[in-house]
Structure formats: C-alpha cells, structure tokens
Short mmCIF file of C-alpha atoms and ligand atoms in Angstrom, two decimals:
data_model
loop_
_atom_site.label_atom_id
_atom_site.label_comp_id
_atom_site.label_asym_id
_atom_site.label_seq_id
_atom_site.Cartn_x
_atom_site.Cartn_y
_atom_site.Cartn_z
CA MET A 204 86.07 52.78 15.69
CA ASN A 205 84.72 50.35 12.65
CA ILE A 206 83.69 47.35 12.99
CA LYS A 207 84.85 44.87 10.37
CA PRO A 208 82.48 41.99 10.07
CA ARG A 209 83.58 38.68 10.09
CA GLN A 210 86.08 37.11 6.84
CA SER A 211 85.55 33.82 8.03
CA LYS A 212 82.31 31.47 10.08
CA ILE A 213 82.25 32.79 13.31
CA PRO A 214 82.82 28.95 15.64
CA ILE A 215 79.53 27.58 17.34
CA GLY A 216 79.59 25.48 19.82
CA ILE A 217 75.99 23.01 19.32
CA SER A 218 74.51 20.33 20.88
CA GLN A 219 75.38 17.41 18.21
CA CYS A 220 72.16 15.27 18.27
CA ALA A 221 71.44 18.32 16.47
CA MET A 222 73.94 17.47 13.94
CA GLY A 223 72.52 14.47 12.86
CA ASP A 224 74.16 12.63 14.83
CA PRO A 225 73.06 9.29 16.33
CA VAL A 226 74.08 10.03 19.85
CA ARG A 227 70.27 9.66 21.48
CA TYR A 228 70.45 7.24 24.22
CA ASN A 229 67.73 5.35 21.91
CA GLY A 230 71.04 5.95 19.05
CA GLY A 231 68.81 8.01 16.98
CA HIS A 232 69.32 12.21 16.88
CA LYS A 233 67.27 15.54 16.59
CA HIS A 234 68.22 16.41 13.13
CA SER A 235 68.24 20.27 13.11
CA LYS A 236 67.98 21.91 8.79
CA VAL A 237 68.01 25.09 9.85
CA CYS A 238 71.13 24.26 11.75
CA THR A 239 72.64 23.12 8.95
CA GLU A 240 71.39 23.85 5.63
CA LEU A 241 70.76 28.13 6.87
CA LEU A 242 73.39 29.17 9.88
CA SER A 243 75.59 27.37 8.07
CA GLN A 244 76.25 29.33 6.06
CA CYS A 245 78.06 31.50 9.23
CA PHE A 246 78.46 29.15 11.69
CA GLU A 247 81.46 26.87 11.60
CA TYR A 248 79.83 24.42 14.46
CA VAL A 249 81.85 22.42 17.38
CA PRO A 250 79.56 19.06 18.08
CA LEU A 251 79.95 18.17 21.70
CA CYS A 252 77.79 15.22 23.06
CA PRO A 253 78.56 15.50 26.65
CA GLU A 254 77.39 12.12 27.76
CA VAL A 255 78.63 10.06 24.77
CA ALA A 256 81.97 11.69 25.66
CA ILE A 257 81.81 10.23 30.01
CA GLY A 258 81.52 6.66 28.32
CA MET A 259 77.63 6.49 28.78
CA GLY A 260 77.78 4.61 24.90
CA VAL A 261 74.46 4.25 22.11
CA PRO A 262 72.29 3.44 23.17
CA ARG A 263 72.46 4.05 26.46
CA LYS A 264 69.41 3.58 30.03
CA PRO A 265 68.12 7.61 29.82
CA ILE A 266 68.48 10.00 32.89
CA HIS A 267 66.16 13.04 34.00
CA LEU A 268 67.10 15.54 36.72
CA LEU A 269 66.09 15.07 40.57
CA VAL A 270 65.51 17.27 42.53
CA GLU A 271 64.11 16.39 46.73
CA LYS A 272 61.13 18.99 46.48
CA ALA A 273 59.40 21.12 44.06
CA SER A 274 61.02 24.73 43.16
CA ALA A 275 64.73 23.78 44.21
CA PRO A 276 66.75 26.11 43.02
CA VAL A 277 68.48 24.82 39.61
CA ASP A 278 72.21 24.30 40.75
CA ALA A 279 69.76 21.59 43.84
CA VAL A 280 70.07 18.59 40.77
CA ARG A 281 71.23 15.33 39.99
CA VAL A 282 71.32 13.31 36.69
CA VAL A 283 70.14 9.88 37.71
CA GLY A 284 68.93 6.65 35.37
CA VAL A 285 65.12 7.28 35.00
CA GLU A 286 65.38 3.37 36.00
CA ASP A 287 67.61 3.35 38.60
CA SER A 288 68.19 6.27 40.42
CA SER A 289 71.27 4.28 41.33
CA VAL A 290 72.79 5.58 38.98
CA ASP A 291 74.40 9.44 38.94
CA VAL A 292 75.39 10.97 36.46
CA THR A 293 76.24 15.06 37.75
CA ALA A 294 79.54 15.19 38.49
CA PRO A 295 80.94 13.32 35.60
CA LEU A 296 78.64 16.23 32.93
CA ARG A 297 80.31 18.67 34.86
CA ASP A 298 83.56 17.67 35.07
CA TYR A 299 83.61 16.29 31.72
CA ALA A 300 82.21 20.50 30.84
CA ASP A 301 85.17 22.10 32.65
CA SER A 302 87.48 20.00 30.98
CA VAL A 303 86.26 20.78 27.73
CA VAL A 304 86.77 24.89 28.64
CA PRO A 305 89.48 25.75 26.91
CA GLU A 306 88.00 24.04 23.80
CA LEU A 307 85.46 26.90 24.48
CA GLU A 308 87.13 29.75 24.82
CA LYS A 309 86.47 30.67 20.81
CA VAL A 310 83.39 29.58 20.28
CA ARG A 311 80.92 33.36 20.42
CA GLY A 312 77.62 31.61 21.22
CA TYR A 313 75.98 28.04 21.78
CA ILE A 314 73.29 25.85 19.79
CA LEU A 315 71.84 23.06 22.48
CA MET A 316 69.27 20.51 22.52
CA GLN A 317 65.93 21.08 24.84
CA ASN A 318 64.83 19.06 27.53
CA SER A 319 67.65 17.21 27.21
CA PRO A 320 68.41 16.92 31.10
CA SER A 321 72.50 16.85 30.02
CA CYS A 322 72.23 20.11 27.48
CA GLY A 323 68.57 21.86 27.72
CA LEU A 324 68.22 25.41 28.13
CA ARG A 325 65.67 26.27 30.39
CA GLY A 326 62.41 24.68 31.27
CA VAL A 327 63.74 21.25 32.52
CA ARG A 328 61.33 19.00 33.69
CA ARG A 329 62.39 17.77 36.45
CA TYR A 330 61.15 14.45 38.57
CA LEU A 331 61.63 13.13 42.76
CA ASP A 332 62.39 10.10 42.89
CA ASN A 333 59.74 8.43 43.22
CA GLY A 334 59.58 8.97 39.50
CA HIS A 335 56.66 11.82 39.17
CA GLY A 336 57.54 14.49 37.75
CA ILE A 337 57.89 17.36 39.65
CA ASP A 338 58.08 20.99 38.37
CA SER A 339 59.72 22.04 34.11
CA GLU A 340 62.31 24.58 36.11
CA GLY A 341 65.60 22.68 35.57
CA VAL A 342 68.34 23.26 33.92
CA GLY A 343 70.94 20.67 32.08
CA VAL A 344 73.31 19.29 34.76
CA PHE A 345 76.21 20.72 31.01
CA ALA A 346 73.84 23.75 30.27
CA ARG A 347 74.42 25.82 33.35
CA ARG A 348 78.26 24.03 33.48
CA LEU A 349 78.21 26.38 30.14
CA GLN A 350 75.89 29.29 31.96
CA GLN A 351 78.89 29.65 34.78
CA ARG A 352 82.54 29.26 33.25
CA PHE A 353 81.18 31.88 30.44
CA PRO A 354 78.50 33.91 31.47
CA HIS A 355 78.33 36.36 28.25
CA LEU A 356 77.65 33.38 25.95
CA PRO A 357 75.53 33.88 23.47
CA MET A 358 72.79 30.83 23.82
CA GLU A 359 69.88 29.52 22.65
CA GLU A 360 67.95 25.67 21.94
CA VAL A 361 68.00 24.38 18.91
CA GLY A 362 64.49 24.44 18.42
CA ARG A 363 63.25 28.05 19.70
CA LEU A 364 65.46 28.59 16.28
CA ASN A 365 63.70 27.92 13.67
CA ASN A 366 60.75 30.88 15.01
CA SER A 367 62.96 33.82 13.27
CA GLU A 368 62.87 36.54 15.33
CA LEU A 369 64.31 34.07 18.29
CA ARG A 370 66.69 33.33 15.49
CA GLU A 371 67.79 36.51 14.31
CA ASN A 372 68.12 37.71 18.25
CA PHE A 373 70.59 34.74 18.07
CA LEU A 374 73.11 35.96 15.29
CA THR A 375 72.67 40.22 16.29
CA ARG A 376 74.19 38.90 20.22
CA VAL A 377 76.80 36.50 18.99
CA PHE A 378 77.90 39.39 15.92
CA ALA A 379 77.59 41.40 20.05
CA TYR A 380 79.96 38.78 21.30
CA ASP A 381 82.73 37.89 18.83
CA ALA A 382 83.76 41.54 16.82
CA TRP A 383 84.06 42.56 20.99
CA PHE A 384 86.14 39.62 21.71
CA ARG A 385 87.71 40.97 17.39
CA CYS A 386 88.35 45.16 18.90
CA VAL A 387 88.21 44.86 22.27
CA GLU A 388 89.77 42.08 23.46
CA MET A 389 92.58 41.02 20.94
CA THR A 390 96.06 40.04 21.54
CA ASP A 391 99.14 41.11 20.70
CA THR A 392 99.72 39.07 17.42
CA GLU A 393 96.02 39.55 16.80
CA THR A 394 96.11 43.57 16.35
CA GLU A 395 96.99 44.36 12.63
CA GLY A 396 99.78 47.16 11.98
CA ASP A 397 102.20 48.84 14.40
CA PRO A 398 100.80 47.97 18.11
CA GLU A 399 101.42 50.98 18.82
CA ARG A 400 98.75 52.85 17.22
CA VAL A 401 96.63 51.24 18.69
CA PRO A 402 93.69 52.67 20.92
CA SER A 403 93.85 51.44 24.04
CA ARG A 404 91.62 49.39 26.26
CA LEU A 405 90.17 51.59 27.72
CA ALA A 406 89.38 53.55 24.35
CA ARG A 407 88.48 51.05 22.62
CA ILE A 408 85.25 49.24 25.10
CA ILE A 409 84.84 52.76 24.95
CA ASP A 410 84.53 52.49 21.44
CA PHE A 411 82.76 48.99 21.15
CA TYR A 412 80.18 50.98 23.32
CA THR A 413 79.63 53.33 21.11
CA ALA A 414 80.10 51.88 17.35
CA TYR A 415 76.78 49.70 19.78
CA LYS A 416 75.14 52.84 20.90
CA TYR A 417 71.80 52.91 18.69
CA LEU A 418 71.42 49.14 18.31
CA LEU A 419 71.05 49.06 22.30
CA LEU A 420 68.49 51.89 21.86
CA ALA A 421 67.12 49.44 20.02
CA HIS A 422 67.26 46.87 22.31
CA ASN A 423 66.06 49.14 25.76
CA GLN A 424 66.82 52.38 25.95
CA GLU A 425 67.17 52.90 29.68
CA ALA A 426 69.51 50.28 29.98
CA THR A 427 71.15 51.25 27.22
CA ARG A 428 71.83 55.54 29.34
CA ALA A 429 72.35 53.35 32.84
CA LEU A 430 75.36 51.69 30.15
CA GLY A 431 76.50 55.18 29.01
CA ARG A 432 76.49 56.71 32.52
CA LEU A 433 78.56 53.86 33.53
CA LEU A 434 81.49 54.36 31.09
CA ALA A 435 81.34 57.53 32.28
CA ASP A 436 83.19 57.51 35.18
CA ALA A 437 84.89 54.53 33.81
CA ARG A 438 88.39 55.84 35.17
CA SER A 439 86.21 54.76 38.64
CA MET A 440 86.71 51.48 38.57
CA PRO A 441 89.66 48.31 37.47
CA GLU A 442 89.67 47.94 34.06
CA ASP A 443 88.74 44.40 34.09
CA GLU A 444 85.44 44.58 36.08
CA LEU A 445 84.53 47.76 33.52
CA ALA A 446 84.44 45.20 30.18
CA PHE A 447 82.94 43.03 31.83
CA LYS A 448 80.41 44.65 33.96
CA VAL A 449 79.98 46.41 29.46
CA ARG A 450 80.63 43.03 27.67
CA GLY A 451 77.62 41.85 30.48
CA GLY A 452 76.31 45.13 29.75
CA ILE A 453 75.76 45.33 26.50
CA MET A 454 75.11 40.59 25.83
CA ASN A 455 71.64 42.19 28.72
CA ILE A 456 70.34 44.26 26.58
CA LEU A 457 70.82 42.62 23.30
CA SER A 458 69.24 39.63 24.52
CA ARG A 459 65.60 42.34 24.57
CA PRO A 460 64.04 41.53 20.97
CA ALA A 461 64.40 44.61 19.75
CA SER A 462 60.00 45.90 19.51
CA ARG A 463 59.77 48.07 16.79
CA LYS A 464 58.60 51.77 19.06
CA ASP A 465 62.17 50.89 20.20
CA ARG A 466 63.83 50.51 16.52
CA THR A 467 61.71 54.28 15.40
CA ASN A 468 63.44 56.12 17.67
CA ALA A 469 67.03 54.93 16.38
CA LEU A 470 66.32 55.33 12.86
CA MET A 471 65.33 58.78 13.87
CA HIS A 472 68.33 59.45 16.11
CA SER A 473 70.03 58.05 12.70
CA ALA A 474 68.91 60.80 10.27
CA GLY A 475 69.13 62.74 13.41
CA HIS A 476 72.85 62.58 11.55
CA LEU A 477 72.03 63.02 7.93
CA SER A 478 69.70 65.70 7.88
CA GLU A 479 72.10 69.10 7.24
CA PHE A 480 72.72 66.80 4.85
CA LEU A 481 69.45 66.55 3.01
CA ASP A 482 67.06 69.17 1.45
CA ARG A 483 63.58 69.20 2.03
CA ALA A 484 61.71 66.46 -0.45
CA GLU A 485 64.69 63.61 1.09
CA LYS A 486 64.65 65.05 4.01
CA ALA A 487 60.80 63.86 4.05
CA GLU A 488 60.91 61.02 2.30
CA LEU A 489 62.95 59.41 5.30
CA THR A 490 60.64 60.80 7.80
CA GLU A 491 57.47 59.02 5.87
CA LEU A 492 59.94 56.36 5.77
CA ILE A 493 60.39 55.88 9.38
CA GLU A 494 56.72 56.95 10.02
CA GLU A 495 55.24 53.84 7.48
CA TYR A 496 57.68 51.52 9.04
CA ARG A 497 56.79 52.22 12.92
CA LEU A 498 52.94 51.85 11.17
CA GLY A 499 54.29 48.57 10.34
CA HIS A 500 54.15 49.06 6.67
CA LYS A 501 57.59 48.76 4.81
CA PRO A 502 60.77 46.74 6.43
CA LEU A 503 63.51 47.65 8.23
CA SER A 504 65.45 47.26 5.99
CA ALA A 505 63.55 49.59 2.91
CA VAL A 506 64.82 52.33 5.21
CA LEU A 507 68.15 51.07 6.36
CA THR A 508 68.86 50.84 2.32
CA LEU A 509 67.92 55.02 3.08
CA LEU A 510 69.70 55.60 5.62
CA ARG A 511 72.80 54.18 4.32
CA HIS A 512 72.66 55.33 1.02
CA TYR A 513 72.37 59.13 2.04
CA LEU A 514 75.22 57.90 4.29
CA PRO A 515 78.40 58.90 2.25
CA ARG A 516 76.86 62.69 2.17
CA SER A 517 77.86 62.74 6.23
CA PRO A 518 81.64 63.59 7.52
CA HIS A 519 81.10 62.27 11.23
CA GLY A 520 82.59 59.19 11.80
CA PHE A 521 80.07 58.84 14.54
CA ILE A 522 77.15 57.92 12.09
CA HIS A 523 79.42 56.17 10.24
CA SER A 524 80.28 53.39 13.12
CA GLN A 525 76.97 53.15 13.59
CA VAL A 526 75.76 48.66 13.17
CA LEU A 527 73.11 49.94 13.86
CA LEU A 528 72.78 50.44 10.02
CA ALA A 529 75.09 47.73 9.05
CA ALA A 530 73.76 44.41 7.42
CA GLU A 531 71.57 42.96 9.79
CA PRO A 532 70.65 39.44 9.78
CA ALA A 533 67.72 38.91 8.39
CA GLU A 534 69.54 41.23 5.31
CA LEU A 535 71.96 38.58 5.05
CA GLY A 536 68.97 35.94 4.70
CA LEU A 537 69.55 34.31 7.05
CA CYS A 538 66.63 35.13 8.94
CA ASP A 539 63.97 33.43 6.65
CA PHE A 540 64.30 29.62 5.82
CA HIS A 541 61.44 26.55 4.62
S1 SF4 B 840 70.61 16.19 23.47
FE1 SF4 B 840 73.20 16.32 24.68
S2 SF4 B 840 73.52 15.00 25.46
FE2 SF4 B 840 71.41 14.21 24.90
S3 SF4 B 840 72.24 13.61 23.25
FE3 SF4 B 840 72.00 15.98 22.58
S4 SF4 B 840 74.00 15.93 22.32
FE4 SF4 B 840 74.23 14.20 23.91
#
C-alpha cells in the first residue's frame, strides 16, 4: 500500500475563539496565529463554540467546573455559573456535543482551547461549591464528550501547538488518522477504479500497519511489535473489532513523541533494506549520517533525503511503502513558526 498525500485540505474541528472570533464570555477571542496562518495551509477548519451554540450569548456570565471533592472522577463534574451555581449547563453542553457528532464524523483532528470548562482537554481547574479551587484534574465537558464519541480522534490544545515538537506530533497523528479513513475505511463510492480489484478490508488493515511499521517503531518499538502480534492472529476476532483495535493501537503509539534513539533504530532498519543496492562508500556515508543524526549533529531531513535518493534502486514494495520515508511535517514547513 502506497499511502499518497491528500490532495485537499484536511477537515479539522477547532474552538471558534481560536479563529479570532469574539465568542468568549467577555466578548473577546483567543486568536491563534499558528492555527490560522500556519496550520491552515493544510487544515480546513470547522469552528464551533459550544457555549454560544447552546444559547448562552456574548457576553455571558462565566462558568466553571464544580466537583464535590478533590480527585473526583473526570465525569463527576457539573458546569455551573461562577456567581450562581444553580445555573447548570452540563446537560446542554453534552447534548450539543452529541448533536454535532454527524458533522464531526468527517473531521480528522480537533484543536481545543485550554483551561475552558467546555473545551479544555486537560488540567482544567475544578471548584467546590464554596468557590474554592480544589484541583486541576478537569476536562471540559464538550471536549470530554468528543473523547467518548471519537476515542481515537487526534486532539490537541491551542496553546500546546505553539511548541514545534507537540505540533509535529499532532500533525503526524492527524495525517495517520486521515490516511486510515482514506485507505482502510473508504466506502465503495470512494474506491478508485474497479471495486472488484480493491483489496479486502482485512488486507487493507494489514497493509496499512505494514506501511506505517517503521514510523511506529520510531515512536514505540515494544507497542509496535505487540500490534504486529495482534495482526498475526487477525482472523481470530471479528473484523470490526480488529479494525478498532489496530486504529486505536496506531494512534496510541503515535501519541508518544518519537525519540531520537527509536528514530535512529527505524532509520537503520530502512538503511538495511537498501544496503544490498549500495556500494561500500555509499553504505559508509549513509551509516555515518545516521550516526550523526543519533548524536544530534544532523537533522532528520538530511538522513531521509539520502534514503529517498537510494530508494529507487530497490525493487521491494515494502520499503517503498514506508510512511517514515515520506515527507514529514517538518519538511512541509509546518513545524517552524516565529
Ligand atoms: S473555549 Fe470553547 S466555549 Fe469558550 S469561547 Fe472558546 S470555543 Fe467558545
């Protein structure tokens, strides 16, 4: 399976205030240039403001997360007015999230505003009924519902996307999630050419893992091998269950940033596939370059460029299919932003 880049922008959900729209409780916004000027090069946004959508209006009285005690389970929260805790919008926010699920079936990632009792993805401040802050273990009620409805959907907070490594990781996850739906879960109408010649879904699941194998190894070797063992026994479980587990496994592995050590290992595996087509000097140059990458003296792009230069010499489909060797987010100019 050769996973081709998407020709159109990827649909991504986003908290509307990050787009610069004045929808916050105080009539302001939280414009993110990284989202609107950088990531918009490859993302097509679906902006939503849950609080406005449930009719709270702008400006509106602030709300916060209420719990009965510290360390209460994440779902044991209510979203209530800061000044008047009898104003409870928990159910409307959850119902709103449920109502937009059909619209969000098509998004391949979601960017959420941090610290919001509706949109925050982690670490939202929680309060007791007496108004005292008790902990920061909260998840916004809208964001939490999205997690439950789309358990593998790549999600990230706006502020964290200012960090180039976290941004690269989010892009990697979005590209993978999008590729899964384009290459594994496509409907009959989306298949190009003769549907009879499209491989079975089981074959597509296995091919997808195979194409991602070296990229996955760069993120988590142990979990990648465990996923490989699951696929070796693929026929022992219903296909839908297998697809869910493999997709979840892949997204979980990619959520851990690739370490230089594990990336070096994956690059050496790739080089190993090409070595029989290289002469002694070329092999030595490639090995030295990978070592310099390992030591932090050369960028990843330098190694990938050389590997891609030698790639046409190999007739083997496996190495040609490797997503690791395709253009990575940093090379698309999406990671550096000043
Ligand atoms: S954080 Fe969410 S609910 Fe709050 S203003 Fe932004 S989009 Fe609206």
